């Protein structure tokens, strides 16, 4: 790693070295721009150590066992419990044992300078970095500063919350032992994935959902099928409830969760060994010096489709901080777009390609965001749901298909349960959205993403022949259902 200078000038300064910041730096360096990267925690960010990688490493053995139990000739061999120690060790390896040597070597390899410490804006194109030893570095950017600081878990301000020491997604993905009883507050992606993991590893899971069901941002049947499977696995899912207070009488003792009304008003209580709040995210912009450039600390940063912050010519906000799509792969996509835009503007290109699907426009943030929820069954979607399409004023038709009716699904697992839906824009005869729910459908999603992002006409999709017998044959069944409606 290059020794950082106390005062230095670069073409681009990137604050935040998660996957998003790394990709902005990579694109800037590929364009020949000198680049500094500032990080206060581990190089590699949330995804590498407390989110995507550890959570999926935990989930993979769970889902693999569930799939194997549905295969004749194999099911009897996998009825025993998971090897918890091996599962956690597998997770630790994929989190690089919470060491960032490999990520540091990668940034070094592309020629970016790393500044460890807290980075703050101090004015137009200027950043100060307070190193762990107190040294202050003053960085100036010739062309751009990119804020890639991500988001943090939100824990509600409830009575007793401080003493209860609740889990967030970080503790849930890095825990060293299985809690006997786990309460999960929230039914979104983090909630259902962590319920899947810890229930399978032996915890008694209770989910407390304020709304009507799980996965509220997906098609309703996604949450229904995932919830059905979690219930069958032993989880207790309660909808239409909210937490009024929490308390942990002694540091190593159980936590008591008071539901609506509280004990004085006759409200119900739930006791657990740990409580996980999976109740949303907030931007990491509260201590970023935004006030020095006329922006409000602690807020999401509004950007154009090149990820440049509104009202500025030099400041970019990429990834979670712009609140467009809080997903690692989408943030990396934005980073590629923003990096290309920064390079083009630095080179004096007079007119960027910012039209729809242009080289400098993150159009997929609006039209084709893919996501896989790695539960059992998996849930995957891209583009708009039926409700979103109707709210946007599109004239649409939802086409549904029972995934169990496809030959490949029956071969994949006995008793296969799943569902597929495509949303067709009736005026253009292209797809606005696709959702799959079922075992093994995560790898099916990219075909849908290509169809949506490519705005492939339905009559052309007839010529994309799915191999037989695969689960992908659901595409043919969906098209037949659309034709015959």
Coordinates of C-alpha atoms in Angstrom, one line a residue:
X1 CA 0.0 0.0 0.0
X2 CA 1.3 3.4 -0.9
X3 CA 2.1 5.6 2.1
X4 CA -0.6 8.3 2.1
X5 CA 0.5 11.9 2.1
X6 CA -0.7 14.5 4.7
X7 CA -1.6 16.8 1.9
X8 CA -2.3 15.4 -1.5
X9 CA -4.2 16.0 -4.7
X10 CA -6.0 13.4 -6.8
X11 CA -8.2 13.3 -9.8
X12 CA -10.9 11.4 -7.8
X13 CA -11.4 10.9 -4.0
X14 CA -13.7 8.0 -3.0
X15 CA -15.1 7.9 0.5
X16 CA -16.0 4.4 1.4
X17 CA -14.3 1.2 0.3
X18 CA -17.1 -1.3 0.1
X19 CA -17.9 -3.0 -3.2
X20 CA -19.3 0.3 -4.5
X21 CA -16.4 2.4 -3.6
X22 CA -14.0 -0.2 -4.9
X23 CA -15.8 -0.2 -8.3
X24 CA -15.8 3.5 -8.6
X25 CA -12.0 3.5 -7.9
X26 CA -11.5 0.7 -10.4
X27 CA -13.3 2.6 -13.2
X28 CA -11.5 5.8 -12.4
X29 CA -8.1 4.0 -12.4
X30 CA -9.0 2.2 -15.7
X31 CA -9.5 5.6 -17.2
X32 CA -6.1 6.7 -16.1
X33 CA -7.3 9.0 -13.2
X34 CA -5.3 9.1 -10.0
X35 CA -7.6 7.9 -7.1
X36 CA -7.6 7.9 -3.3
X37 CA -9.9 5.7 -1.3
X38 CA -10.9 6.5 2.3
X39 CA -12.3 3.8 4.7
X40 CA -12.9 4.0 8.4
X41 CA -13.6 0.2 8.8
X42 CA -12.6 -2.8 6.8
X43 CA -11.8 -2.5 3.1
X44 CA -14.5 -4.5 1.4
X45 CA -17.4 -3.0 3.4
X46 CA -20.7 -4.3 4.7
X47 CA -21.3 -6.9 2.0
X48 CA -18.0 -8.7 2.5
X49 CA -18.1 -9.0 6.3
X50 CA -21.7 -8.6 7.6
X51 CA -24.2 -9.0 4.8
X52 CA -24.1 -10.7 1.4
X53 CA -21.1 -13.1 1.9
X54 CA -21.6 -14.3 5.5
X55 CA -25.4 -14.5 5.1
X56 CA -25.2 -16.6 1.9
X57 CA -22.5 -18.8 3.4
X58 CA -24.9 -19.5 6.3
X59 CA -27.8 -20.1 4.0
X60 CA -26.2 -22.4 1.5
X61 CA -26.0 -25.5 3.7
X62 CA -29.5 -24.9 4.9
X63 CA -31.0 -24.7 1.4
X64 CA -28.8 -27.6 0.1
X65 CA -30.1 -29.9 2.9
X66 CA -33.7 -28.8 2.2
X67 CA -33.3 -29.6 -1.5
X68 CA -31.6 -32.9 -0.8
X69 CA -34.5 -34.0 1.5
X70 CA -36.8 -33.7 -1.4
X71 CA -34.8 -36.1 -3.7
X72 CA -35.7 -39.8 -3.6
X73 CA -32.7 -42.0 -2.8
X74 CA -31.0 -39.1 -1.0
X75 CA -33.6 -37.8 1.5
X76 CA -33.0 -40.6 4.1
X77 CA -29.3 -39.7 4.2
X78 CA -29.8 -36.1 5.1
X79 CA -32.4 -36.2 7.9
X80 CA -30.0 -35.4 10.7
X81 CA -29.1 -32.0 12.0
X82 CA -26.6 -29.6 10.3
X83 CA -23.1 -29.5 11.7
X84 CA -23.3 -26.1 13.3
X85 CA -19.6 -25.7 13.9
X86 CA -18.9 -26.5 10.3
X87 CA -21.5 -24.1 9.1
X88 CA -20.2 -21.3 11.2
X89 CA -16.6 -22.0 10.2
X90 CA -17.7 -21.9 6.5
X91 CA -19.3 -18.5 7.2
X92 CA -16.1 -17.3 8.9
X93 CA -14.0 -18.3 5.9
X94 CA -16.3 -16.4 3.5
X95 CA -16.1 -13.4 5.7
X96 CA -12.3 -13.7 5.5
X97 CA -12.3 -14.0 9.3
X98 CA -13.0 -10.3 9.3
X99 CA -9.6 -9.4 7.9
X100 CA -9.3 -7.3 4.8
X101 CA -5.8 -8.2 3.6
X102 CA -7.1 -9.5 0.3
X103 CA -9.2 -6.5 -0.4
X104 CA -6.3 -4.2 0.4
X105 CA -4.1 -6.1 -2.0
X106 CA -6.7 -5.7 -4.7
X107 CA -6.9 -1.9 -4.3
X108 CA -3.2 -1.8 -4.3
X109 CA -3.2 -3.8 -7.5
X110 CA -5.2 -1.3 -9.4
X111 CA -3.0 1.6 -8.2
X112 CA -5.4 3.3 -5.8
X113 CA -4.0 5.0 -2.6
X114 CA -5.7 3.9 0.6
X115 CA -6.3 6.2 3.5
X116 CA -7.5 4.5 6.6
X117 CA -9.7 6.8 8.9
X118 CA -12.8 8.8 8.9
X119 CA -13.3 10.9 5.8
X120 CA -15.3 14.1 5.9
X121 CA -16.1 16.8 3.3
X122 CA -14.6 20.2 4.2
X123 CA -15.7 22.1 1.2
X124 CA -15.9 21.9 -2.6
X125 CA -13.7 19.0 -3.7
X126 CA -11.9 18.7 -0.4
X127 CA -11.9 15.9 2.1
X128 CA -10.2 15.5 5.4
X129 CA -9.2 12.1 6.8
X130 CA -8.7 11.5 10.5
X131 CA -6.4 8.5 10.8
X132 CA -6.6 6.1 13.8
X133 CA -3.4 7.7 15.2
X134 CA -5.0 11.2 15.0
X135 CA -3.1 12.3 11.9
X136 CA -5.1 14.6 9.7
X137 CA -4.8 14.1 5.9
X138 CA -6.1 16.8 3.6
X139 CA -7.2 15.5 0.1
X140 CA -8.2 17.6 -2.8
X141 CA -10.0 16.2 -5.9
X142 CA -9.4 17.7 -9.3
X143 CA -12.5 16.3 -10.8
X144 CA -14.8 14.4 -8.4
X145 CA -15.5 13.2 -4.9
X146 CA -17.6 10.0 -4.7
X147 CA -19.5 9.3 -1.5
X148 CA -19.9 5.5 -1.2
X149 CA -20.4 5.2 2.6
X150 CA -23.5 2.8 2.4
X151 CA -26.2 2.4 5.0
X152 CA -26.6 1.2 8.5
X153 CA -29.3 -0.8 10.2
X154 CA -32.0 1.1 12.0
X155 CA -32.9 0.1 15.5
X156 CA -36.1 1.8 16.8
X157 CA -36.0 4.0 19.8
X158 CA -38.0 1.9 22.2
X159 CA -38.1 1.8 26.0
X160 CA -35.3 -0.5 27.3
X161 CA -33.6 -0.8 23.9
X162 CA -30.1 0.3 25.1
X163 CA -29.9 -2.3 27.8
X164 CA -31.4 -5.0 25.7
X165 CA -28.3 -5.1 23.4
X166 CA -30.4 -6.1 20.3
X167 CA -28.9 -7.7 17.2
X168 CA -28.9 -6.0 13.9
X169 CA -27.9 -7.7 10.6
X170 CA -24.3 -7.4 11.7
X171 CA -24.7 -9.5 14.8
X172 CA -27.1 -11.9 13.1
X173 CA -24.6 -12.8 10.4
X174 CA -21.5 -12.9 12.6
X175 CA -22.9 -14.6 15.8
X176 CA -20.6 -17.3 17.2
X177 CA -23.3 -19.6 18.6
X178 CA -27.0 -20.4 18.0
X179 CA -29.4 -18.7 20.4
X180 CA -32.0 -21.0 22.0
X181 CA -34.8 -18.6 21.2
X182 CA -34.6 -15.8 18.7
X183 CA -37.2 -13.0 18.1
X184 CA -36.9 -11.3 14.8
X185 CA -38.7 -8.0 14.3
X186 CA -39.4 -7.3 10.7
X187 CA -40.4 -9.4 7.7
X188 CA -38.2 -8.1 4.9
X189 CA -35.3 -9.8 3.3
X190 CA -33.0 -9.8 6.3
X191 CA -35.8 -11.0 8.6
X192 CA -36.7 -14.0 6.4
X193 CA -33.2 -15.0 5.5
X194 CA -32.0 -14.9 9.2
X195 CA -35.1 -16.8 10.3
X196 CA -34.3 -19.5 7.7
X197 CA -30.7 -19.8 9.0
X198 CA -31.2 -19.8 12.7
X199 CA -34.3 -21.9 12.7
X200 CA -32.4 -24.6 10.7
X201 CA -29.5 -24.4 13.1
X202 CA -31.7 -25.1 16.0
X203 CA -33.1 -21.8 17.3
X204 CA -36.8 -21.4 18.1
X205 CA -37.7 -18.4 16.0
X206 CA -40.6 -16.0 16.5
X207 CA -41.1 -13.3 13.8
X208 CA -43.0 -10.2 14.7
X209 CA -44.4 -8.4 11.7
X210 CA -46.1 -5.0 11.9
X211 CA -47.7 -5.4 8.4
X212 CA -49.8 -8.1 6.8
X213 CA -47.1 -10.5 5.7
X214 CA -43.5 -11.2 4.7
X215 CA -41.5 -9.7 1.8
X216 CA -43.9 -6.7 1.4
X217 CA -42.0 -5.3 -1.6
X218 CA -42.4 -8.4 -3.7
X219 CA -45.5 -10.0 -5.2
X220 CA -47.8 -11.1 -2.3
X221 CA -47.4 -14.8 -3.2
X222 CA -43.7 -14.6 -2.5
X223 CA -44.2 -13.8 1.2
X224 CA -47.0 -16.3 1.4
X225 CA -44.9 -19.2 0.1
X226 CA -41.8 -18.3 2.2
X227 CA -44.0 -17.8 5.3
X228 CA -45.7 -21.2 4.7
X229 CA -42.3 -22.9 4.6
X230 CA -40.9 -21.1 7.6
X231 CA -44.0 -22.1 9.6
X232 CA -43.7 -25.7 8.5
X233 CA -40.1 -25.6 9.7
X234 CA -41.2 -24.5 13.1
X235 CA -41.1 -20.7 13.1
X236 CA -43.8 -18.7 14.8
X237 CA -44.9 -15.9 12.5
X238 CA -47.1 -13.2 14.0
X239 CA -48.5 -10.4 11.7
X240 CA -50.2 -7.2 12.6
X241 CA -48.1 -6.8 15.8
X242 CA -45.5 -4.2 16.9
X243 CA -43.0 -4.0 19.7
X244 CA -43.8 -1.6 22.5
X245 CA -40.7 -2.1 24.7
X246 CA -37.9 -4.5 25.4
X247 CA -35.9 -5.3 28.5
X248 CA -33.0 -7.5 29.5
X249 CA -32.8 -7.6 33.3
X250 CA -29.3 -9.0 33.5
X251 CA -26.6 -8.7 30.8
X252 CA -26.4 -12.5 30.1
X253 CA -30.1 -13.1 30.7
X254 CA -33.1 -13.4 28.4
X255 CA -34.7 -10.4 26.7
X256 CA -38.4 -9.7 27.3
X257 CA -40.3 -8.2 24.4
X258 CA -43.6 -6.4 25.2
X259 CA -46.0 -6.2 22.3
X260 CA -48.8 -3.6 21.8
X261 CA -50.3 -2.5 25.0
X262 CA -47.5 -3.6 27.3
X263 CA -47.9 -5.6 30.5
X264 CA -49.7 -2.9 32.3
X265 CA -52.4 -2.8 29.6
X266 CA -52.6 -6.5 29.2
X267 CA -50.4 -6.8 26.1
X268 CA -48.6 -10.0 25.4
X269 CA -44.9 -10.6 26.2
X270 CA -42.4 -12.8 24.3
X271 CA -39.2 -14.0 25.9
X272 CA -36.1 -14.9 23.9
X273 CA -32.3 -15.2 24.3
X274 CA -31.7 -12.7 21.5
X275 CA -33.7 -10.2 19.5
X276 CA -32.9 -9.1 16.0
X277 CA -34.3 -5.9 14.6
X278 CA -34.5 -6.1 10.8
X279 CA -36.5 -2.9 10.4
X280 CA -34.8 -0.9 7.7
X281 CA -31.7 1.1 6.8
X282 CA -30.5 4.6 7.2
X283 CA -27.7 6.4 5.2
X284 CA -24.2 6.7 6.6
X285 CA -24.1 10.5 6.0
X286 CA -24.5 11.9 9.5
X287 CA -20.8 12.6 10.1
X288 CA -19.7 13.3 6.5
X289 CA -19.4 17.0 6.5
X290 CA -22.4 17.5 4.2
X291 CA -23.2 20.8 5.8
X292 CA -19.9 22.3 4.4
X293 CA -21.3 21.9 0.9
X294 CA -24.8 23.0 1.6
X295 CA -26.4 19.5 2.1
X296 CA -28.1 18.2 5.2
X297 CA -26.2 15.6 7.3
X298 CA -27.9 12.3 7.9
X299 CA -30.0 12.4 4.7
X300 CA -30.2 10.3 1.6
X301 CA -28.4 12.0 -1.3
X302 CA -30.5 12.7 -4.4
X303 CA -28.7 12.1 -7.6
X304 CA -29.3 12.1 -11.4
X305 CA -28.9 9.0 -13.5
X306 CA -25.1 9.4 -13.6
X307 CA -25.2 9.4 -9.8
X308 CA -24.1 13.0 -9.6
X309 CA -25.6 14.8 -6.6
X310 CA -28.3 17.3 -7.6
X311 CA -27.1 20.9 -7.5
X312 CA -23.4 20.0 -7.8
X313 CA -20.9 19.4 -10.6
X314 CA -18.3 17.4 -8.7
X315 CA -20.0 15.3 -6.0
X316 CA -21.3 11.8 -6.6
X317 CA -23.3 9.6 -4.3
X318 CA -23.2 5.9 -5.3
X319 CA -24.8 2.9 -3.8
X320 CA -27.1 2.8 -0.7
X321 CA -26.5 6.5 0.1
X322 CA -28.6 7.6 -2.9
X323 CA -31.5 5.3 -1.8
X324 CA -32.2 4.2 -5.4
X325 CA -31.7 0.5 -4.8
X326 CA -30.2 -0.8 -1.6
X327 CA -28.5 -3.9 -3.1
X328 CA -24.8 -4.7 -3.5
X329 CA -25.0 -5.7 -7.2
X330 CA -27.1 -2.5 -8.0
X331 CA -24.6 -0.3 -6.2
X332 CA -21.8 -1.9 -8.2
X333 CA -23.7 -1.3 -11.4
X334 CA -24.1 2.4 -10.3
X335 CA -20.4 2.5 -9.6
X336 CA -19.6 1.4 -13.2
X337 CA -22.0 4.1 -14.6
X338 CA -20.7 6.8 -12.2
X339 CA -17.1 5.9 -12.9
X340 CA -17.7 6.1 -16.7
X341 CA -19.4 9.5 -16.2
X342 CA -16.6 10.8 -14.0
X343 CA -14.0 9.7 -16.6
X344 CA -15.9 11.2 -19.5
X345 CA -16.4 14.6 -17.8
X346 CA -12.7 14.6 -16.7
X347 CA -11.8 14.1 -20.3
X348 CA -14.0 17.0 -21.4
X349 CA -16.5 15.0 -23.3
X350 CA -19.1 17.6 -24.2
X351 CA -22.2 15.5 -24.2
X352 CA -22.6 12.4 -22.1
X353 CA -24.9 9.4 -23.0
X354 CA -27.5 10.0 -20.3
X355 CA -30.5 9.0 -22.4
X356 CA -32.5 5.9 -21.3
X357 CA -30.1 2.9 -21.2
X358 CA -27.2 5.2 -22.2
X359 CA -23.6 4.5 -21.1
X360 CA -23.8 7.2 -18.4
X361 CA -27.3 6.5 -17.1
X362 CA -28.2 4.0 -14.4
X363 CA -31.6 3.2 -16.0
X364 CA -31.8 -0.2 -14.5
X365 CA -32.4 1.5 -11.1
X366 CA -35.8 2.4 -12.3
X367 CA -36.7 -0.4 -14.6
X368 CA -34.8 -3.6 -14.0
X369 CA -33.6 -4.1 -10.4
X370 CA -33.0 -7.9 -9.8
X371 CA -33.1 -9.4 -6.3
X372 CA -32.9 -13.0 -5.0
X373 CA -34.0 -13.8 -1.4
X374 CA -32.0 -17.0 -0.5
X375 CA -34.7 -18.6 1.7
X376 CA -36.3 -22.1 1.2
X377 CA -38.0 -21.6 -1.2
X378 CA -36.1 -18.9 -2.9
X379 CA -37.9 -15.8 -4.1
X380 CA -36.5 -13.7 -7.0
X381 CA -37.8 -10.7 -8.9
X382 CA -36.8 -8.1 -11.4
X383 CA -38.7 -5.0 -12.5
X384 CA -42.1 -4.0 -11.4
X385 CA -44.7 -5.9 -9.4
X386 CA -48.3 -5.9 -10.6
X387 CA -49.2 -3.2 -8.0
X388 CA -46.3 -1.0 -8.9
X389 CA -47.0 -1.3 -12.6
X390 CA -50.7 -0.3 -12.1
X391 CA -49.7 2.6 -9.8
X392 CA -47.4 3.8 -12.5
X393 CA -50.3 3.9 -15.0
X394 CA -49.2 1.1 -17.3
X395 CA -51.9 -1.0 -19.0
X396 CA -50.7 -4.4 -18.0
X397 CA -51.6 -8.1 -17.6
X398 CA -50.3 -10.4 -15.0
X399 CA -49.6 -13.9 -16.3
X400 CA -49.2 -16.6 -13.6
X401 CA -47.9 -20.1 -13.8
X402 CA -47.7 -23.0 -11.2
X403 CA -44.0 -23.9 -11.2
X404 CA -44.8 -27.4 -10.1
X405 CA -46.5 -28.0 -13.4
X406 CA -43.1 -27.8 -15.2
X407 CA -41.3 -31.1 -15.8
X408 CA -38.0 -29.8 -14.6
X409 CA -39.4 -28.7 -11.3
X410 CA -40.7 -32.2 -10.6
X411 CA -37.3 -33.7 -11.3
X412 CA -35.7 -31.1 -9.1
X413 CA -37.7 -32.0 -6.0
X414 CA -40.6 -34.2 -5.0
X415 CA -43.5 -32.1 -3.8
X416 CA -42.1 -29.0 -5.5
X417 CA -44.1 -25.9 -4.7
X418 CA -43.6 -22.6 -6.6
X419 CA -45.1 -19.9 -8.7
X420 CA -44.1 -17.6 -11.5
X421 CA -45.5 -14.3 -12.7
X422 CA -44.7 -12.0 -15.6
X423 CA -46.1 -8.5 -16.0
X424 CA -46.8 -7.7 -19.6
X425 CA -47.0 -4.1 -20.9
X426 CA -50.0 -4.5 -23.2
X427 CA -49.2 -1.4 -25.2
X428 CA -45.6 -2.3 -26.0
X429 CA -45.9 -6.1 -25.5
X430 CA -42.7 -6.2 -23.5
X431 CA -42.2 -7.4 -19.9
X432 CA -42.2 -4.9 -17.0
X433 CA -41.5 -7.4 -14.3
X434 CA -41.0 -11.1 -13.5
X435 CA -41.2 -12.9 -10.1
X436 CA -40.3 -16.5 -9.4
X437 CA -40.7 -18.4 -6.1
X438 CA -39.6 -21.9 -5.6
X439 CA -36.5 -24.1 -4.9
X440 CA -33.6 -23.5 -7.2
X441 CA -35.0 -20.5 -9.0
X442 CA -32.3 -18.0 -8.1
X443 CA -30.2 -18.9 -11.2
X444 CA -33.3 -18.5 -13.3
X445 CA -33.6 -14.8 -12.6
X446 CA -31.0 -13.5 -15.0
X447 CA -33.0 -14.6 -18.0
X448 CA -35.8 -12.5 -16.7
X449 CA -33.5 -9.6 -16.1
X450 CA -32.3 -9.7 -19.7
X451 CA -35.9 -9.8 -20.9
X452 CA -36.9 -6.8 -18.9
X453 CA -33.7 -4.7 -19.3
X454 CA -33.6 -5.6 -23.0
X455 CA -37.2 -4.8 -23.5
X456 CA -37.5 -8.0 -25.5
X457 CA -40.8 -8.2 -27.3
X458 CA -43.1 -11.1 -26.3
X459 CA -43.1 -12.4 -29.9
X460 CA -39.3 -12.6 -29.9
X461 CA -39.3 -14.5 -26.5
X462 CA -41.2 -17.3 -28.3
X463 CA -37.9 -17.9 -30.2
X464 CA -35.9 -18.2 -26.9
X465 CA -36.3 -22.0 -26.6
X466 CA -35.9 -23.3 -23.0
X467 CA -34.0 -26.6 -22.7
X468 CA -36.1 -29.6 -21.7
X469 CA -36.5 -30.7 -18.9
X470 CA -35.4 -27.7 -16.9
X471 CA -37.2 -25.3 -14.6
X472 CA -36.6 -22.6 -17.3
X473 CA -39.4 -24.2 -19.3
X474 CA -41.7 -22.1 -17.2
X475 CA -41.0 -19.4 -19.8
X476 CA -42.8 -21.4 -22.4
X477 CA -45.7 -22.0 -20.1
X478 CA -46.0 -18.3 -19.2
X479 CA -45.9 -17.3 -22.9
X480 CA -48.6 -20.0 -23.7
X481 CA -50.8 -18.6 -20.9
X482 CA -50.4 -15.1 -22.2
X483 CA -51.3 -16.2 -25.8
X484 CA -54.3 -18.2 -24.7
X485 CA -55.8 -15.6 -22.3

